[in-house]
């Protein structure tokens, strides 16, 4: 019953919006605003085809590869910077500078250096996604509880054991905040990286449809992007709830008392 | 003038603090927290350390546990100088809620230091089970610490300490944050564990009653900069009982003496022989 109720809440608003959209397109034949039925039909036609294998899957693959790399680099570098004072002092101004550079402007540069390739696109995604993870990891590592840290030290838990048993778990709620931001950035950068001088991919397809005035097809691409975003978000929530069960439980206990 | 009675002991010295000094340097100037502390802890002794608030108890404990470097003096554990957290020592902190790993279950918390020492799995399980049994927590090994009450969390921390099999157990006001009834239970638990395992325990507290009730010896610190104000033997029967022991006339006498010394310490009275710190605890003469 409880599950049904939460499902009803989750799909309630989308259903209402679709009904409004359907009513608004009733009886009109606006070229730029297709009706829901036409969009669903186009969606199935366009994406349940070879295009899914040749364009959508590779795009998603690049995005996931980029995000995964960004998370790994972000956590590793964040741990090093968060625990080493001199490294922090040395890198902080440079990192602020690099972070301020919008990743899309690097695409032409990357194209010159790396050519138009998968790795160029992945590097673009990594460059954008790494910052939230990196900075949140640094914050999380620096905020490790002093008593917990002393406890670990008094039991001679040092080096890699300290990283594994103390630093990563206690920074993990903060790291997750960064990962969440990276996911949405990853989707944006996946599309943008395919809009310049590309010949395949989801972003490229959407641009292609737009330029050839295939408006329902363009909309179906945009809808697909939205669906991928929702999928990522659900996946994240699932993993987050599993990994941070202790954190949510602890907070619940604290709030109850 | 009470006679300085050296307690004859053939027990070897487990912990030796020699001329310990700690000065905190800051931009606002240096603050001398600990001036000169010298005392020995024979193996198997349960000593309580009391002092007025701000008397550098925590500083002293951090230096002994190797978490903080003293400015001067030496600390020896079994004759070896302490430079970092030593293996044969465990610390129980006051803040039980912040000293256990909230992402690990109770048994994992107790097992982690052993795992880190590469104790084989079977032996590890044995030690963890024994330790949890000893603190009366054998029934909750798979709970998370935050699911337990404060007193139970502190029991987990004590279990983790004894499973580690230390020679010296340091306790930094471990029961200051639990309610009075739990506190009485935990005090008896410590006496019990100490008798069974033959540990050397240095128990820091600000509670005068607790220090007399628990200890074989009470070391009283002066106010900061800290020296040893007094060092007395607790000649109460070995079997302590919350009601009986606390109503003994001798308990009241000792409590009175410690209280007086702490009051003197608060008034910044320095012991006459501060320059020559006592080498052994003395008996308090009957009033």
Coordinates of C-alpha atoms in Angstrom, one line a residue:
Chain A
X1 CA 0.0 0.0 0.0
X2 CA 2.8 2.3 1.0
X3 CA 4.7 1.5 -2.2
X4 CA 1.6 2.1 -4.4
X5 CA 1.1 5.5 -2.7
X6 CA 4.6 6.6 -3.3
X7 CA 4.5 5.5 -6.9
X8 CA 1.2 7.4 -7.3
X9 CA 3.0 10.5 -6.0
X10 CA 6.0 10.0 -8.2
X11 CA 4.0 9.7 -11.5
X12 CA 1.2 12.0 -10.5
X13 CA 2.7 15.3 -11.7
X14 CA 4.0 13.9 -15.0
X15 CA 0.6 12.5 -15.9
X16 CA -1.1 15.8 -15.1
X17 CA 1.5 17.6 -17.3
X18 CA 1.0 15.2 -20.2
X19 CA -2.8 15.7 -20.0
X20 CA -2.4 19.5 -20.1
X21 CA 0.0 19.1 -23.0
X22 CA -2.4 16.8 -24.8
X23 CA -5.3 19.3 -24.2
X24 CA -3.3 22.2 -25.5
X25 CA -2.3 20.4 -28.7
X26 CA -5.8 19.2 -29.3
X27 CA -7.2 20.4 -32.6
X28 CA -4.1 22.6 -33.4
X29 CA -1.5 21.6 -35.9
X30 CA 1.5 23.6 -34.6
X31 CA 4.6 22.3 -36.5
X32 CA 6.9 23.0 -33.5
X33 CA 4.7 21.4 -30.8
X34 CA 3.7 17.8 -31.6
X35 CA 1.0 16.1 -29.7
X36 CA 1.9 13.5 -27.0
X37 CA 0.7 10.7 -29.2
X38 CA 2.8 11.8 -32.2
X39 CA 5.8 12.2 -29.9
X40 CA 5.5 8.7 -28.4
X41 CA 5.1 7.3 -31.9
X42 CA 8.2 9.2 -33.2
X43 CA 10.1 8.3 -30.0
X44 CA 9.5 4.6 -30.7
X45 CA 10.3 5.0 -34.4
X46 CA 13.5 6.9 -33.9
X47 CA 15.1 5.3 -30.9
X48 CA 13.9 1.7 -31.0
X49 CA 16.0 1.2 -34.0
X50 CA 19.6 0.9 -35.1
X51 CA 20.1 4.4 -33.8
X52 CA 20.0 3.1 -30.3
X53 CA 23.0 0.9 -30.9
X54 CA 25.0 3.3 -33.1
X55 CA 24.3 6.6 -31.2
X56 CA 22.6 6.2 -27.9
X57 CA 24.6 3.4 -26.3
X58 CA 28.0 4.8 -27.3
X59 CA 26.9 8.2 -25.8
X60 CA 25.8 6.6 -22.6
X61 CA 29.0 4.6 -22.5
X62 CA 31.2 7.7 -22.9
X63 CA 29.2 9.5 -20.2
X64 CA 29.5 6.6 -17.7
X65 CA 33.2 6.2 -18.5
X66 CA 33.8 9.9 -18.0
X67 CA 31.9 10.0 -14.8
X68 CA 33.6 6.9 -13.4
X69 CA 37.0 8.3 -14.2
X70 CA 36.1 11.6 -12.7
X71 CA 34.9 9.9 -9.5
X72 CA 38.1 7.9 -9.2
X73 CA 40.4 10.8 -9.9
X74 CA 38.3 13.1 -7.7
X75 CA 38.4 10.8 -4.7
X76 CA 42.1 9.9 -5.1
X77 CA 43.2 13.5 -5.5
X78 CA 40.8 14.7 -2.9
X79 CA 42.2 12.2 -0.3
X80 CA 45.8 13.4 -1.1
X81 CA 44.9 17.1 -1.0
X82 CA 42.6 16.7 2.0
X83 CA 45.3 15.0 4.2
X84 CA 48.4 16.9 3.1
X85 CA 48.6 20.5 4.2
X86 CA 51.4 21.6 1.9
X87 CA 49.7 20.0 -1.1
X88 CA 46.6 21.9 -0.3
X89 CA 48.4 25.2 -0.1
X90 CA 50.3 24.5 -3.3
X91 CA 47.2 23.4 -5.4
X92 CA 44.3 25.4 -4.1
X93 CA 44.7 28.6 -6.2
X94 CA 45.4 26.6 -9.4
X95 CA 42.4 24.3 -8.8
X96 CA 40.2 27.3 -8.3
X97 CA 41.4 28.6 -11.6
X98 CA 40.9 25.4 -13.5
X99 CA 37.5 24.9 -11.9
X100 CA 36.3 28.3 -13.1
X101 CA 37.1 27.4 -16.7
X102 CA 33.8 26.2 -18.3
X103 CA 34.6 22.7 -19.8
X104 CA 32.8 23.4 -23.2
X105 CA 35.3 26.0 -24.1
X106 CA 38.0 23.4 -23.9
X107 CA 36.4 21.2 -26.6
X108 CA 38.1 23.1 -29.5
X109 CA 41.4 22.9 -27.7
X110 CA 40.9 19.2 -27.0
X111 CA 40.0 18.6 -30.6
X112 CA 43.3 20.2 -31.7
X113 CA 45.3 18.1 -29.2
X114 CA 43.5 14.8 -29.2
X115 CA 41.6 14.9 -32.5
X116 CA 37.9 14.2 -32.8
X117 CA 37.7 11.0 -30.9
X118 CA 36.0 9.2 -28.1
X119 CA 38.8 10.0 -25.7
X120 CA 38.5 13.7 -26.5
X121 CA 34.8 13.5 -25.5
X122 CA 35.5 11.5 -22.4
X123 CA 38.3 13.9 -21.3
X124 CA 35.8 16.8 -21.6
X125 CA 33.3 15.0 -19.4
X126 CA 36.0 14.1 -16.9
X127 CA 37.3 17.7 -16.8
X128 CA 33.8 19.0 -15.9
X129 CA 32.8 16.2 -13.6
X130 CA 35.9 15.9 -11.5
X131 CA 35.5 19.2 -9.5
X132 CA 32.4 18.5 -7.4
X133 CA 33.9 15.1 -6.4
X134 CA 37.3 16.5 -5.8
X135 CA 36.3 19.5 -3.7
X136 CA 33.7 17.5 -1.7
X137 CA 36.2 14.8 -0.9
X138 CA 38.7 17.4 0.3
X139 CA 36.0 18.9 2.5
X140 CA 34.9 15.5 3.8
X141 CA 38.5 14.4 4.6
X142 CA 39.2 17.6 6.4
X143 CA 36.1 17.3 8.5
X144 CA 37.0 13.8 9.9
X145 CA 36.1 13.8 13.6
X146 CA 39.1 14.4 15.8
X147 CA 38.1 11.9 18.4
X148 CA 37.6 9.2 15.7
X149 CA 40.9 10.1 14.2
X150 CA 42.7 9.9 17.6
X151 CA 41.0 6.5 18.2
X152 CA 42.3 5.2 15.0
X153 CA 45.8 6.5 15.7
X154 CA 45.8 5.0 19.1
X155 CA 45.1 1.6 17.6
X156 CA 47.9 2.2 15.1
X157 CA 45.5 2.2 12.2
X158 CA 47.6 4.1 9.7
X159 CA 48.5 4.4 6.0
X160 CA 46.2 2.6 3.7
X161 CA 44.1 1.1 6.6
X162 CA 43.4 4.6 7.7
X163 CA 42.3 5.6 4.2
X164 CA 40.1 2.6 3.9
X165 CA 38.6 2.4 7.4
X166 CA 38.5 6.0 8.4
X167 CA 38.9 8.6 5.7
X168 CA 36.8 7.2 2.9
X169 CA 33.9 6.1 5.0
X170 CA 33.7 9.2 7.1
X171 CA 34.0 11.4 4.0
X172 CA 31.5 9.3 2.0
X173 CA 28.4 11.3 2.8
X174 CA 30.2 14.4 1.5
X175 CA 31.7 12.5 -1.5
X176 CA 28.2 11.4 -2.5
X177 CA 27.0 15.0 -2.6
X178 CA 29.8 15.6 -5.1
X179 CA 28.9 12.5 -7.1
X180 CA 25.3 13.6 -7.4
X181 CA 26.4 16.9 -8.9
X182 CA 28.8 15.1 -11.3
X183 CA 26.0 13.0 -12.7
X184 CA 24.0 15.9 -14.0
X185 CA 27.2 17.6 -15.2
X186 CA 28.1 14.4 -17.0
X187 CA 24.9 14.3 -18.9
X188 CA 25.2 18.0 -20.0
X189 CA 28.8 17.5 -21.1
X190 CA 28.0 14.3 -23.0
X191 CA 25.6 16.3 -25.1
X192 CA 27.8 19.3 -25.6
X193 CA 30.9 17.2 -26.4
X194 CA 28.9 15.8 -29.4
X195 CA 27.6 19.1 -30.7
X196 CA 31.0 20.1 -32.2
X197 CA 32.4 18.4 -35.2
X198 CA 30.9 15.1 -34.3
X199 CA 29.3 12.5 -36.6
X200 CA 27.5 10.3 -34.1
X201 CA 26.0 10.3 -30.7
X202 CA 22.8 11.4 -29.0
X203 CA 23.8 15.1 -28.9
X204 CA 24.8 14.9 -32.5
X205 CA 21.4 13.3 -33.5
X206 CA 19.4 16.0 -31.7
X207 CA 21.3 18.8 -33.5
X208 CA 20.9 16.9 -36.8
X209 CA 17.1 16.6 -36.3
X210 CA 16.9 20.3 -35.4
X211 CA 18.8 21.4 -38.4
X212 CA 16.7 19.3 -40.7
X213 CA 13.5 20.6 -39.1
X214 CA 12.6 17.1 -37.9
X215 CA 10.9 18.7 -34.9
X216 CA 9.1 15.6 -33.4
X217 CA 12.4 13.7 -33.7
X218 CA 14.3 16.5 -32.0
X219 CA 11.7 16.5 -29.2
X220 CA 12.0 12.8 -28.8
X221 CA 15.8 13.1 -28.4
X222 CA 15.3 15.7 -25.7
X223 CA 12.8 13.4 -24.0
X224 CA 15.3 10.6 -24.1
X225 CA 17.9 12.8 -22.4
X226 CA 15.4 13.6 -19.7
X227 CA 14.7 9.9 -19.2
X228 CA 18.5 9.1 -19.0
X229 CA 18.8 11.8 -16.3
X230 CA 15.9 10.2 -14.4
X231 CA 17.5 6.8 -14.7
X232 CA 20.8 8.1 -13.4
X233 CA 19.2 9.8 -10.5
X234 CA 17.3 6.6 -9.5
X235 CA 20.5 4.6 -9.8
X236 CA 22.3 7.1 -7.7
X237 CA 19.6 7.1 -5.0
X238 CA 19.7 3.3 -4.9
X239 CA 23.5 3.1 -4.5
X240 CA 23.5 6.0 -2.0
X241 CA 20.9 4.5 0.2
X242 CA 22.8 1.2 0.3
X243 CA 26.2 2.7 0.9
X244 CA 25.1 5.3 3.4
X245 CA 22.7 3.2 5.3
X246 CA 24.6 3.9 8.5
X247 CA 24.6 7.6 7.9
X248 CA 20.9 8.0 7.4
X249 CA 20.2 5.7 10.3
X250 CA 22.5 7.7 12.6
X251 CA 20.9 10.9 11.5
X252 CA 17.4 9.5 12.2
X253 CA 18.5 8.5 15.7
X254 CA 20.0 11.9 16.3
X255 CA 16.9 13.7 15.2
X256 CA 14.6 11.4 17.2
X257 CA 16.4 12.2 20.5
Chain B
X1 CA 53.2 15.6 58.8
X2 CA 52.2 12.2 57.4
X3 CA 55.0 9.8 57.0
X4 CA 56.1 9.1 53.4
X5 CA 55.5 5.4 53.2
X6 CA 57.0 3.8 50.2
X7 CA 54.9 0.9 49.1
X8 CA 57.1 -2.1 48.8
X9 CA 56.4 -3.6 45.4
X10 CA 58.1 -6.3 43.4
X11 CA 55.9 -5.5 40.4
X12 CA 57.8 -4.1 37.5
X13 CA 57.1 -0.6 36.3
X14 CA 54.7 -0.6 33.4
X15 CA 54.4 3.1 32.7
X16 CA 56.9 5.7 33.8
X17 CA 56.4 9.4 33.3
X18 CA 59.6 11.5 33.9
X19 CA 59.7 15.3 34.1
X20 CA 56.9 15.6 31.6
X21 CA 56.4 19.2 30.4
X22 CA 54.0 20.5 27.7
X23 CA 54.0 24.1 26.4
X24 CA 51.4 25.1 23.8
X25 CA 52.8 27.7 21.5
X26 CA 50.4 30.1 19.8
X27 CA 50.5 33.6 18.3
X28 CA 49.2 35.0 21.5
X29 CA 52.2 33.6 23.4
X30 CA 53.2 30.3 25.1
X31 CA 50.9 28.6 27.5
X32 CA 52.5 26.2 29.9
X33 CA 49.9 23.4 30.4
X34 CA 52.0 20.8 32.2
X35 CA 55.1 22.0 34.2
X36 CA 56.7 18.9 35.7
X37 CA 55.1 15.5 36.1
X38 CA 56.8 12.5 37.4
X39 CA 55.1 9.2 38.4
X40 CA 55.4 5.5 37.9
X41 CA 52.7 3.0 37.4
X42 CA 53.6 -0.5 38.5
X43 CA 52.2 -3.3 36.3
X44 CA 48.7 -4.3 37.3
X45 CA 47.9 -1.1 39.2
X46 CA 44.6 0.7 38.8
X47 CA 45.4 4.4 39.4
X48 CA 43.0 7.3 39.2
X49 CA 44.2 10.7 38.1
X50 CA 42.1 13.6 39.4
X51 CA 42.5 17.3 39.1
X52 CA 40.5 20.5 38.9
X53 CA 39.1 21.3 35.5
X54 CA 41.8 22.7 33.2
X55 CA 44.5 20.9 35.1
X56 CA 45.9 19.4 31.9
X57 CA 44.5 15.9 32.5
X58 CA 43.7 15.5 28.8
X59 CA 47.0 16.9 27.7
X60 CA 48.8 14.4 30.0
X61 CA 46.8 11.5 28.6
X62 CA 47.4 12.6 25.0
X63 CA 51.2 12.7 25.7
X64 CA 51.1 9.3 27.4
X65 CA 49.1 7.7 24.5
X66 CA 51.6 9.1 22.0
X67 CA 49.0 11.2 20.3
X68 CA 50.8 14.4 21.3
X69 CA 54.5 15.1 21.6
X70 CA 55.6 16.5 24.9
X71 CA 57.7 19.6 25.1
X72 CA 60.1 18.0 27.6
X73 CA 60.6 14.9 29.6
X74 CA 60.1 11.2 28.7
X75 CA 57.4 8.6 29.0
X76 CA 58.5 5.0 29.1
X77 CA 56.3 2.0 28.5
X78 CA 58.0 -1.2 29.7
X79 CA 61.2 0.8 29.6
X80 CA 60.8 1.9 25.9
X81 CA 60.4 5.5 25.2
X82 CA 57.0 6.5 23.7
X83 CA 57.3 8.4 20.4
X84 CA 54.0 7.5 18.8
X85 CA 50.9 5.5 19.7
X86 CA 52.4 2.3 21.2
X87 CA 51.1 -1.2 20.4
X88 CA 50.6 -2.3 24.0
X89 CA 48.3 0.5 24.9
X90 CA 44.6 1.3 24.4
X91 CA 42.7 4.4 25.0
X92 CA 39.0 4.9 25.9
X93 CA 37.8 8.4 25.3
X94 CA 35.0 10.3 27.0
X95 CA 33.1 10.9 23.8
X96 CA 31.9 7.4 23.1
X97 CA 29.6 8.7 20.4
X98 CA 32.6 9.9 18.4
X99 CA 35.1 7.2 19.1
X100 CA 33.4 4.3 17.5
X101 CA 33.0 3.8 13.7
X102 CA 29.4 4.5 12.9
X103 CA 29.6 2.6 9.6
X104 CA 30.7 -0.6 11.3
X105 CA 28.7 -3.0 13.4
X106 CA 29.6 -3.6 17.0
X107 CA 31.7 -6.7 16.4
X108 CA 33.5 -5.0 13.4
X109 CA 34.4 -2.1 15.6
X110 CA 35.9 -4.4 18.2
X111 CA 37.7 -6.5 15.6
X112 CA 39.2 -3.7 13.5
X113 CA 42.3 -3.0 15.6
X114 CA 43.0 -6.8 15.7
X115 CA 42.5 -7.1 11.9
X116 CA 44.9 -4.2 11.5
X117 CA 47.4 -6.1 13.6
X118 CA 46.9 -9.1 11.3
X119 CA 45.5 -11.3 14.1
X120 CA 44.3 -14.6 12.4
X121 CA 40.6 -14.7 11.9
X122 CA 39.8 -17.5 14.3
X123 CA 41.8 -15.9 17.1
X124 CA 40.2 -12.6 16.3
X125 CA 36.7 -14.0 16.6
X126 CA 37.6 -15.5 19.9
X127 CA 39.0 -12.3 21.3
X128 CA 36.1 -10.2 20.1
X129 CA 33.5 -12.7 21.6
X130 CA 35.4 -12.8 24.9
X131 CA 35.6 -9.0 25.1
X132 CA 31.9 -8.5 24.2
X133 CA 31.1 -11.1 26.8
X134 CA 33.2 -9.4 29.4
X135 CA 31.4 -6.1 29.0
X136 CA 28.0 -7.8 28.9
X137 CA 27.3 -7.1 25.2
X138 CA 27.4 -10.6 23.7
X139 CA 23.8 -10.1 22.6
X140 CA 24.2 -7.1 20.2
X141 CA 27.2 -7.9 18.0
X142 CA 25.5 -7.0 14.8
X143 CA 24.0 -3.7 15.9
X144 CA 25.4 -0.4 14.8
X145 CA 26.9 1.7 17.7
X146 CA 24.3 4.5 17.2
X147 CA 21.5 2.0 17.8
X148 CA 22.8 1.6 21.3
X149 CA 22.4 3.7 24.4
X150 CA 25.3 5.8 25.6
X151 CA 26.4 3.4 28.3
X152 CA 26.3 0.5 25.9
X153 CA 28.4 2.5 23.3
X154 CA 31.0 3.1 26.0
X155 CA 31.0 -0.7 26.8
X156 CA 31.7 -1.3 23.1
X157 CA 34.7 1.1 23.3
X158 CA 35.9 -0.8 26.4
X159 CA 35.4 -4.1 24.7
X160 CA 37.5 -2.8 21.8
X161 CA 40.2 -1.8 24.2
X162 CA 40.4 -5.1 26.1
X163 CA 40.2 -7.2 22.9
X164 CA 43.3 -5.4 21.8
X165 CA 45.1 -7.0 24.8
X166 CA 46.9 -3.9 26.0
X167 CA 49.3 -3.9 28.9
X168 CA 48.2 -0.4 29.8
X169 CA 44.7 0.9 29.4
X170 CA 44.2 4.7 29.5
X171 CA 40.8 6.1 30.2
X172 CA 40.0 9.7 29.7
X173 CA 36.9 10.6 31.8
X174 CA 35.1 7.7 30.2
X175 CA 31.9 8.0 32.3
X176 CA 31.6 11.7 32.4
X177 CA 28.8 11.7 29.8
X178 CA 26.6 8.9 31.0
X179 CA 23.9 9.0 33.6
X180 CA 24.5 8.2 37.2
X181 CA 23.1 4.7 37.3
X182 CA 24.9 3.6 34.1
X183 CA 28.0 5.1 35.6
X184 CA 27.9 3.0 38.7
X185 CA 27.5 -0.1 36.5
X186 CA 30.4 0.9 34.4
X187 CA 32.6 1.6 37.4
X188 CA 32.0 -1.9 38.7
X189 CA 32.6 -3.3 35.2
X190 CA 36.0 -1.6 35.1
X191 CA 37.0 -3.1 38.5
X192 CA 35.8 -6.5 37.3
X193 CA 37.7 -6.4 34.0
X194 CA 40.8 -5.1 35.8
X195 CA 40.7 -7.9 38.4
X196 CA 40.1 -10.6 35.7
X197 CA 42.6 -9.4 33.1
X198 CA 45.3 -8.0 35.3
X199 CA 45.6 -4.8 33.2
X200 CA 47.4 -1.7 34.3
X201 CA 44.8 1.1 34.2
X202 CA 45.3 4.9 34.3
X203 CA 41.8 6.3 34.8
X204 CA 41.5 10.0 34.4
X205 CA 38.4 11.6 36.1
X206 CA 37.2 14.9 37.6
X207 CA 34.9 13.0 39.9
X208 CA 36.5 12.7 43.4
X209 CA 34.1 9.9 44.6
X210 CA 34.8 7.9 41.5
X211 CA 38.5 8.2 41.9
X212 CA 38.4 6.9 45.5
X213 CA 35.9 4.2 44.7
X214 CA 37.8 2.8 41.7
X215 CA 41.4 3.3 42.4
X216 CA 44.1 1.5 44.3
X217 CA 45.8 4.8 44.2
X218 CA 44.8 8.4 43.5
X219 CA 47.1 10.9 41.9
X220 CA 46.0 14.5 42.4
X221 CA 47.1 17.1 39.9
X222 CA 47.5 20.8 40.7
X223 CA 45.9 23.5 38.6
X224 CA 47.7 24.5 35.4
X225 CA 50.7 24.6 34.9
X226 CA 50.4 21.1 36.3
X227 CA 52.5 19.4 38.9
X228 CA 51.5 16.5 41.1
X229 CA 49.7 17.9 44.1
X230 CA 49.4 14.7 46.0
X231 CA 49.6 10.9 45.5
X232 CA 47.8 8.6 47.8
X233 CA 47.1 5.0 48.4
X234 CA 43.5 3.9 48.6
X235 CA 43.5 1.3 51.5
X236 CA 40.0 0.2 51.0
X237 CA 39.0 -3.5 50.8
X238 CA 39.7 -5.0 47.3
X239 CA 36.1 -6.0 46.8
X240 CA 34.3 -2.7 46.2
X241 CA 30.6 -2.4 46.5
X242 CA 28.6 0.7 45.4
X243 CA 26.7 0.8 48.7
X244 CA 29.0 -0.7 51.3
X245 CA 32.3 0.8 50.1
X246 CA 30.9 4.2 49.8
X247 CA 29.5 4.1 53.3
X248 CA 32.8 3.1 54.9
X249 CA 34.3 5.7 57.3
X250 CA 37.6 5.2 55.5
X251 CA 36.0 6.0 52.1
X252 CA 34.7 9.3 53.6
X253 CA 38.1 10.1 55.0
X254 CA 39.9 9.5 51.7
X255 CA 37.3 11.4 49.8
X256 CA 37.6 14.2 52.2
X257 CA 41.4 14.3 51.7
X258 CA 41.2 14.3 47.9
X259 CA 38.5 17.0 48.1
X260 CA 40.7 19.2 50.3
X261 CA 43.7 18.7 48.0
X262 CA 41.7 19.7 45.0
X263 CA 40.4 22.8 46.7
X264 CA 44.0 23.7 47.5
X265 CA 44.9 23.1 43.9
X266 CA 42.1 25.4 42.8
X267 CA 43.4 28.1 45.1
X268 CA 46.7 27.7 43.3
X269 CA 48.4 26.3 46.3
X270 CA 51.5 24.4 45.2
X271 CA 52.8 21.4 47.0
X272 CA 55.8 22.3 49.2
X273 CA 58.0 19.7 47.4
X274 CA 56.9 20.6 43.9
X275 CA 60.5 20.8 43.0
X276 CA 61.1 17.3 44.2
X277 CA 58.1 15.4 43.1
X278 CA 57.0 12.4 45.2
X279 CA 58.4 9.2 43.8
X280 CA 55.8 6.9 45.4
X281 CA 52.3 7.3 46.7
X282 CA 51.8 7.8 50.4
X283 CA 49.3 6.7 53.0
X284 CA 46.8 9.2 54.3
X285 CA 47.0 9.1 58.0
X286 CA 43.8 8.5 59.9
X287 CA 42.1 11.7 60.9

